[in-house]
Amino acid sequence: MRRLYITTPIYYPSGKPHIGHAYTTTLADVIARYKKLIGCDVFFLTGMDEHGQKIEEAAKKANVSPQKFVDDIALVFKDLWKRLDIDYQGFIRTTSPIHEKVVQEVFEQFLNDGYLYLDKWKGLYCVSCEENYTLTQATKKEDGKLYCRVGHQLSEKEEESYFFKMSKYENWIKDLYANNQSLIYPISRVHELTNSFLNEGLTDLSVSRTSLTWGIPVISNPKHKIYVWIDALLNYLTALGYKTSDDSLFKKYWHDEQCEVVHLMSKEITRFHCIYWPIMLKCLNLRLPSKVISHGWIITDQGKMSKSLGNVIDPIAYIEEFGPDALRYYLMAEISIEKDGVFTRESFINVYNNDLANIYGNLVSRFLGMTSKYTNNIVCKANKPFTKPQQAIVDLIKSTIASVHNFIDAYDIKEVLAATKHLACEVNKLIQDAKPWTLFANKETEELNNLLFIVANAIRVITTLLQPILTNATKIICDQMNFKPTDILWDNLLEFDILNNHKVNGSTPIFLRKEK
């Protein structure tokens, strides 16, 4: 059996989650569900990165301890994932004792193996991004102050620090991507990494802080706290039991080269996952991920989301108004991995009304209405041959299943939905063109029964292909269509005779149209 280990980045709990968090995690969840659908064994990990100066400051402002602060935010994130029906197998928190112990051990291993050295660090620092900047990387604005690429003000710092000898591996990391550009998707991120960072020369990385108190102490030098990019990145290993007494998950999902390992994240942290992380893994003599999927930002029609503009999109508001399926579907159908995606309420309602209410919901309602009126709620056994338009739909069902399998293997969820939507539209068109009401009136029973048999199987296939996204609606459709769990298994999709003389149930609207 094929295996997949898929991860989101671990989110920084400095505030409540927004639509960007919802998109990344839903995308990972949907990929995991599609992989399971086609027969993969999947482990899906998400979690929280809970150390750092920003957490210290936020906790102080809230008048609570840093641990209490992150404990409370963890509940907020988990609540959102429950509302969105996110089916993760692991939730890692970097404040867990097991994670902290392994991070300390790995740091000492790096130190003993000669990958780290102690020196002075001086430069510009972004508290919000937890990132060091050189003067050439900073942006100077009209107020004369320096800002990071995201727009946060930078501060000057100087302190003792351990440095990781990243520069030693500059040629290795360049060769890695020169010879394996498919490791990062989309390929444009490879060019961005090369042009923005690797071509400038790879410098050694500061990996500890003495000014930080909310962090994991270095065992051999406790005044130093281990900095975020060793602490955070190691979560992908510690969550699997790496360097613990029970490392069975690590052996199954990471150590085994046959298992796909996929990291999913927003583009602003690609550098850390695609430059620093591979080098750390090399120094630990561990395999590299199979692929890094680096998606763009979700922006509004006002531009990038920010609290000052008041345009931060709250996913819970959309879930409460439209339901989780609608949000999951919109994020997968309309937001592109390759570029930044624009999220507007008008577009959301248009997609909801067109795709969910008019195309999918209406198809099921039309079919159930026809079987109630014409065949006493029975899908009669088909009598071949089919008409040319009917056979065209049968052929389209087969080709759609094959195409969707390829799109799932390529992690291209937008194309999965495009292919499924095309099938649904063609089935709706077949109904309209065949005029079942006329066939019934003219007593053309055989052609009518064949039509309903094909439509029923098309709905069965469409429902199966959409269940990783519409996790609630497909349950309702299965109840109305009286599908058994075995009816919507991937391996049974081409077994059309499953629905011979199949009895269906009554219909109630699944997606009610919304006014703009």
Coordinates of N, CA and C in Angstrom, one line a residue, residues 238-387:
T238 N 9.7 15.0 15.4 CA 9.3 14.7 16.8 C 7.9 14.2 16.9
A239 N 7.0 14.7 16.0 CA 5.6 14.3 16.0 C 5.5 12.8 15.7
L240 N 6.5 12.2 15.0 CA 6.5 10.8 14.7 C 7.3 10.0 15.7
G241 N 7.8 10.6 16.7 CA 8.5 9.8 17.7 C 10.0 9.7 17.5
Y242 N 10.5 10.5 16.6 CA 12.0 10.5 16.3 C 12.8 10.6 17.6
K243 N 13.8 9.8 17.8 CA 14.7 9.8 19.0 C 13.9 9.5 20.3
T244 N 12.8 8.7 20.2 CA 12.1 8.3 21.4 C 12.1 6.8 21.5
S245 N 11.6 6.3 22.6 CA 11.5 4.8 22.8 C 10.5 4.2 21.8
D246 N 9.5 5.0 21.3 CA 8.6 4.4 20.3 C 8.7 5.3 19.1
D247 N 9.5 4.8 18.2 CA 9.7 5.6 16.9 C 9.1 4.8 15.7
S248 N 8.1 4.0 16.0 CA 7.4 3.2 14.9 C 6.8 4.1 13.8
L249 N 6.2 5.2 14.2 CA 5.6 6.1 13.2 C 6.8 6.8 12.4
F250 N 7.9 7.1 13.0 CA 9.0 7.7 12.3 C 9.5 6.7 11.3
K251 N 9.7 5.5 11.6 CA 10.2 4.5 10.7 C 9.2 4.3 9.6
K252 N 7.9 4.3 9.8 CA 6.9 4.1 8.8 C 6.7 5.2 7.9
Y253 N 6.7 6.5 8.4 CA 6.3 7.6 7.5 C 7.5 8.5 7.2
W254 N 8.6 8.4 7.8 CA 9.8 9.2 7.4 C 11.0 8.4 6.9
H255 N 11.4 7.5 7.7 CA 12.6 6.7 7.4 C 12.4 5.9 6.1
D256 N 11.3 5.4 5.9 CA 11.0 4.6 4.7 C 11.0 5.5 3.5
E257 N 11.9 5.3 2.6 CA 12.0 6.1 1.3 C 10.8 5.9 0.4
Q258 N 10.1 4.8 0.6 CA 8.9 4.6 -0.3 C 7.7 5.4 0.1
C259 N 7.7 6.0 1.3 CA 6.6 6.9 1.7 C 6.8 8.3 1.2
E260 N 5.7 8.8 0.6 CA 5.8 10.2 0.2 C 5.7 11.1 1.4
V261 N 6.6 12.1 1.4 CA 6.6 13.1 2.5 C 6.4 14.5 1.8
V262 N 5.2 15.1 2.2 CA 4.8 16.3 1.5 C 4.7 17.4 2.6
H263 N 5.4 18.5 2.5 CA 5.2 19.7 3.3 C 4.4 20.7 2.6
L264 N 3.4 21.2 3.2 CA 2.5 22.2 2.6 C 2.6 23.5 3.4
M265 N 2.7 24.7 2.8 CA 2.9 25.9 3.5 C 2.6 27.1 2.6
S266 N 2.6 28.3 3.2 CA 2.5 29.6 2.5 C 3.9 30.0 2.0
K267 N 3.9 30.8 1.0 CA 5.2 31.0 0.3 C 6.2 31.8 1.1
E268 N 5.8 32.5 2.1 CA 6.7 33.4 2.9 C 7.7 32.5 3.7
I269 N 7.4 31.3 4.0 CA 8.3 30.4 4.8 C 8.9 29.3 3.9
T270 N 8.9 29.5 2.6 CA 9.4 28.5 1.7 C 11.0 28.4 1.9
R271 N 11.6 29.5 2.1 CA 13.1 29.5 2.2 C 13.5 28.6 3.4
F272 N 12.9 28.7 4.5 CA 13.3 28.0 5.6 C 13.1 26.5 5.4
H273 N 12.0 26.1 4.7 CA 11.8 24.7 4.5 C 12.6 24.1 3.3
C274 N 13.0 25.0 2.4 CA 13.7 24.5 1.2 C 15.2 24.8 1.2
I275 N 15.7 25.5 2.1 CA 17.1 25.7 2.2 C 17.6 25.2 3.6
Y276 N 17.2 25.8 4.7 CA 17.7 25.4 6.0 C 17.3 23.9 6.4
W277 N 16.0 23.6 6.1 CA 15.5 22.3 6.6 C 16.3 21.1 5.8
P278 N 16.4 21.2 4.5 CA 17.2 20.1 3.8 C 18.6 20.0 4.3
I279 N 19.2 21.1 4.6 CA 20.6 21.0 5.1 C 20.6 20.4 6.5
M280 N 19.7 20.7 7.4 CA 19.6 20.1 8.7 C 19.4 18.6 8.6
L281 N 18.5 18.2 7.7 CA 18.3 16.8 7.5 C 19.5 16.0 6.9
K282 N 20.2 16.7 6.1 CA 21.5 16.1 5.6 C 22.5 15.9 6.7
C283 N 22.5 16.9 7.6 CA 23.5 16.7 8.7 C 23.0 15.7 9.7
L284 N 21.7 15.3 9.7 CA 21.2 14.3 10.6 C 21.2 12.9 9.9
N285 N 21.7 12.9 8.6 CA 21.7 11.7 7.8 C 20.3 11.1 7.6
L286 N 19.3 12.0 7.4 CA 18.0 11.6 7.1 C 17.5 12.0 5.7
R287 N 16.5 11.3 5.2 CA 16.0 11.6 3.9 C 15.4 13.0 3.8
L288 N 15.2 13.5 2.6 CA 14.6 14.8 2.3 C 13.1 14.5 2.1
P289 N 12.3 15.6 2.2 CA 10.9 15.4 1.8 C 10.8 15.1 0.3
S290 N 9.7 14.5 -0.1 CA 9.4 14.2 -1.5 C 9.1 15.5 -2.3
K291 N 8.3 16.3 -1.6 CA 7.8 17.6 -2.2 C 7.4 18.6 -1.2
V292 N 7.7 19.9 -1.6 CA 7.2 21.0 -0.8 C 6.2 21.7 -1.7
I293 N 5.0 21.9 -1.2 CA 4.0 22.7 -1.9 C 3.9 24.0 -1.3
S294 N 4.2 25.1 -2.0 CA 4.3 26.4 -1.5 C 3.2 27.3 -2.2
H295 N 2.1 27.5 -1.5 CA 1.0 28.3 -2.1 C 1.2 29.8 -1.9
G296 N 0.4 30.5 -2.7 CA 0.4 32.0 -2.5 C -0.5 32.4 -1.4
W297 N -0.6 33.7 -1.2 CA -1.4 34.3 -0.2 C -2.8 34.4 -0.6
I298 N -3.7 34.5 0.4 CA -5.1 34.9 0.1 C -5.1 36.4 0.4
I299 N -5.6 37.2 -0.6 CA -5.7 38.6 -0.4 C -7.1 39.0 -0.7
T300 N -7.5 40.2 -0.3 CA -8.8 40.8 -0.6 C -8.7 41.7 -1.8
D301 N -9.9 42.3 -2.2 CA -9.8 43.3 -3.3 C -9.2 44.6 -2.8
Q302 N -8.9 44.7 -1.5 CA -8.1 45.8 -1.0 C -6.6 45.5 -0.9
G303 N -6.2 44.3 -1.2 CA -4.8 43.9 -1.2 C -4.6 42.9 0.0
K304 N -3.4 42.9 0.5 CA -3.0 41.9 1.5 C -3.8 42.2 2.8
M305 N -4.2 41.1 3.5 CA -5.0 41.3 4.7 C -4.1 41.9 5.8
S306 N -4.7 42.9 6.6 CA -4.0 43.4 7.7 C -5.1 44.0 8.7
K307 N -4.7 43.9 10.0 CA -5.6 44.4 11.0 C -5.9 45.9 10.8
S308 N -4.8 46.7 10.4 CA -5.0 48.1 10.3 C -6.0 48.5 9.2
L309 N -6.1 47.6 8.1 CA -7.1 47.9 7.0 C -8.4 47.3 7.4
G310 N -8.5 46.5 8.4 CA -9.8 45.9 8.8 C -10.3 44.9 7.8
N311 N -9.4 44.3 7.0 CA -9.9 43.4 6.0 C -9.5 41.9 6.2
V312 N -9.2 41.6 7.5 CA -8.8 40.2 7.8 C -10.1 39.4 7.7
I313 N -10.1 38.3 7.0 CA -11.3 37.4 6.8 C -11.3 36.4 7.9
D314 N -12.4 36.3 8.6 CA -12.6 35.4 9.7 C -13.3 34.1 9.1
P315 N -12.7 33.0 9.1 CA -13.3 31.8 8.5 C -14.6 31.4 9.3
I316 N -14.6 31.6 10.6 CA -15.7 31.2 11.4 C -17.0 31.9 11.0
A317 N -16.9 33.1 10.6 CA -18.1 33.9 10.1 C -18.7 33.2 8.9
Y318 N -17.9 32.8 8.0 CA -18.4 32.1 6.7 C -18.9 30.7 7.1
I319 N -18.3 30.0 8.0 CA -18.8 28.7 8.4 C -20.2 28.8 9.0
E320 N -20.3 29.8 9.8 CA -21.6 30.0 10.5 C -22.7 30.4 9.6
E321 N -22.4 31.2 8.5 CA -23.4 31.7 7.6 C -23.7 30.6 6.5
F322 N -22.6 30.0 6.0 CA -22.8 29.1 4.8 C -22.6 27.6 5.1
G323 N -22.0 27.3 6.2 CA -21.6 25.9 6.5 C -20.2 25.6 6.1
P324 N -19.6 24.6 6.7 CA -18.2 24.3 6.4 C -17.9 23.8 5.0
D325 N -18.9 23.1 4.4 CA -18.7 22.6 3.0 C -18.5 23.7 2.0
A326 N -19.3 24.8 2.2 CA -19.2 25.9 1.3 C -17.8 26.5 1.3
L327 N -17.3 26.7 2.5 CA -16.0 27.3 2.6 C -14.9 26.4 2.1
R328 N -15.0 25.1 2.5 CA -14.0 24.1 2.0 C -14.0 24.1 0.4
Y329 N -15.2 24.1 -0.2 CA -15.3 24.0 -1.6 C -14.7 25.3 -2.3
Y330 N -15.1 26.5 -1.8 CA -14.6 27.7 -2.4 C -13.1 27.8 -2.3
L331 N -12.5 27.5 -1.2 CA -11.1 27.6 -1.0 C -10.4 26.6 -2.0
M332 N -10.9 25.5 -2.2 CA -10.3 24.5 -3.1 C -10.6 24.8 -4.6
A333 N -11.7 25.4 -4.9 CA -12.1 25.6 -6.3 C -11.6 26.9 -6.8
E334 N -11.4 27.9 -6.0 CA -11.1 29.3 -6.4 C -9.7 29.8 -6.1
I335 N -9.1 29.3 -5.1 CA -7.8 29.8 -4.7 C -6.7 28.9 -5.3
S336 N -5.8 29.6 -6.0 CA -4.8 28.9 -6.8 C -3.5 28.7 -5.9
I337 N -2.8 27.6 -6.1 CA -1.6 27.4 -5.4 C -0.5 28.2 -6.0
E338 N -0.5 28.4 -7.4 CA 0.6 29.0 -8.1 C 0.7 30.5 -7.8
K339 N -0.4 31.2 -7.5 CA -0.4 32.6 -7.3 C -1.3 33.1 -6.2
D340 N -1.2 34.3 -5.8 CA -2.1 34.8 -4.7 C -3.5 34.7 -5.2
G341 N -4.4 34.4 -4.3 CA -5.8 34.3 -4.6 C -6.7 35.4 -3.9
V342 N -7.6 35.9 -4.7 CA -8.4 37.0 -4.2 C -9.7 36.4 -3.6
F343 N -10.0 36.7 -2.4 CA -11.2 36.2 -1.7 C -12.1 37.4 -1.5
T344 N -13.3 37.3 -2.1 CA -14.3 38.4 -1.9 C -15.7 37.7 -1.6
R345 N -16.5 38.4 -0.9 CA -17.8 37.8 -0.5 C -18.6 37.6 -1.8
E346 N -18.6 38.5 -2.7 CA -19.4 38.4 -3.9 C -19.0 37.2 -4.7
S347 N -17.7 36.9 -4.8 CA -17.2 35.7 -5.5 C -17.6 34.5 -4.8
F348 N -17.5 34.5 -3.5 CA -17.9 33.4 -2.7 C -19.4 33.0 -2.9
I349 N -20.3 34.0 -2.9 CA -21.7 33.7 -3.1 C -22.0 33.2 -4.5
N350 N -21.3 33.8 -5.5 CA -21.4 33.3 -6.9 C -21.1 31.9 -7.0
V351 N -19.9 31.5 -6.5 CA -19.5 30.1 -6.5 C -20.5 29.2 -5.8
Y352 N -20.9 29.6 -4.6 CA -21.9 28.8 -3.8 C -23.2 28.6 -4.6
N353 N -23.7 29.7 -5.2 CA -25.0 29.5 -5.9 C -24.8 28.7 -7.2
N354 N -23.7 29.0 -8.0 CA -23.6 28.3 -9.3 C -23.2 26.9 -9.1
D355 N -22.1 26.6 -8.4 CA -21.6 25.2 -8.3 C -22.4 24.3 -7.4
L356 N -22.6 24.8 -6.1 CA -23.2 24.0 -5.1 C -24.7 23.9 -5.3
A357 N -25.4 25.1 -5.4 CA -26.8 25.1 -5.5 C -27.3 24.6 -6.9
N358 N -26.8 25.3 -7.9 CA -27.4 25.1 -9.2 C -26.9 23.8 -9.9
I359 N -25.6 23.5 -9.8 CA -25.1 22.3 -10.5 C -25.2 21.1 -9.7
Y360 N -24.6 21.0 -8.5 CA -24.6 19.7 -7.7 C -25.9 19.5 -7.0
G361 N -26.4 20.4 -6.3 CA -27.6 20.3 -5.5 C -28.8 20.1 -6.4
N362 N -28.8 20.8 -7.5 CA -30.0 20.8 -8.4 C -30.0 19.4 -9.2
L363 N -28.8 18.9 -9.5 CA -28.7 17.6 -10.2 C -29.4 16.5 -9.4
V364 N -29.0 16.5 -8.1 CA -29.6 15.4 -7.2 C -31.1 15.6 -7.1
S365 N -31.5 16.9 -6.9 CA -33.0 17.1 -6.7 C -33.8 16.8 -8.0
R366 N -33.2 17.1 -9.1 CA -33.9 16.8 -10.4 C -34.1 15.3 -10.5
F367 N -33.0 14.6 -10.3 CA -33.0 13.1 -10.4 C -34.0 12.5 -9.5
L368 N -34.0 12.9 -8.2 CA -34.9 12.3 -7.3 C -36.3 12.6 -7.6
G369 N -36.5 13.8 -8.1 CA -37.9 14.2 -8.5 C -38.4 13.4 -9.7
M370 N -37.5 13.1 -10.6 CA -37.9 12.2 -11.8 C -38.2 10.8 -11.4
T371 N -37.3 10.2 -10.5 CA -37.6 8.8 -10.1 C -38.9 8.7 -9.3
S372 N -39.2 9.7 -8.5 CA -40.4 9.7 -7.8 C -41.6 9.8 -8.7
K373 N -41.5 10.6 -9.8 CA -42.6 10.8 -10.7 C -42.8 9.6 -11.7
Y374 N -41.6 9.1 -12.2 CA -41.7 8.2 -13.3 C -41.5 6.7 -13.0
T375 N -40.7 6.4 -11.9 CA -40.4 5.0 -11.7 C -40.6 4.5 -10.2
N376 N -41.4 5.3 -9.5 CA -41.7 4.9 -8.1 C -40.5 4.8 -7.3
N377 N -39.6 5.7 -7.4 CA -38.3 5.8 -6.7 C -37.4 4.6 -6.9
I378 N -37.5 3.9 -8.0 CA -36.6 2.8 -8.3 C -35.7 3.2 -9.5
V379 N -34.4 2.9 -9.4 CA -33.5 3.0 -10.5 C -33.5 1.6 -11.2
C380 N -34.3 1.6 -12.3 CA -34.5 0.3 -13.0 C -33.2 -0.2 -13.7
K381 N -33.1 -1.5 -13.9 CA -31.9 -2.1 -14.5 C -31.9 -1.6 -16.0
A382 N -30.7 -1.2 -16.4 CA -30.5 -0.7 -17.8 C -30.6 -1.8 -18.8
N383 N -31.2 -1.4 -20.0 CA -31.3 -2.3 -21.1 C -30.5 -1.7 -22.3
K384 N -29.3 -2.2 -22.6 CA -28.5 -1.7 -23.6 C -29.1 -2.1 -25.0
P385 N -28.7 -1.4 -26.1 CA -27.7 -0.4 -26.1 C -28.2 1.0 -25.7
F386 N -27.3 1.8 -25.2 CA -27.6 3.2 -24.9 C -27.7 4.1 -26.1
T387 N -28.4 5.2 -26.0 CA -28.4 6.2 -27.1 C -27.0 6.8 -27.2

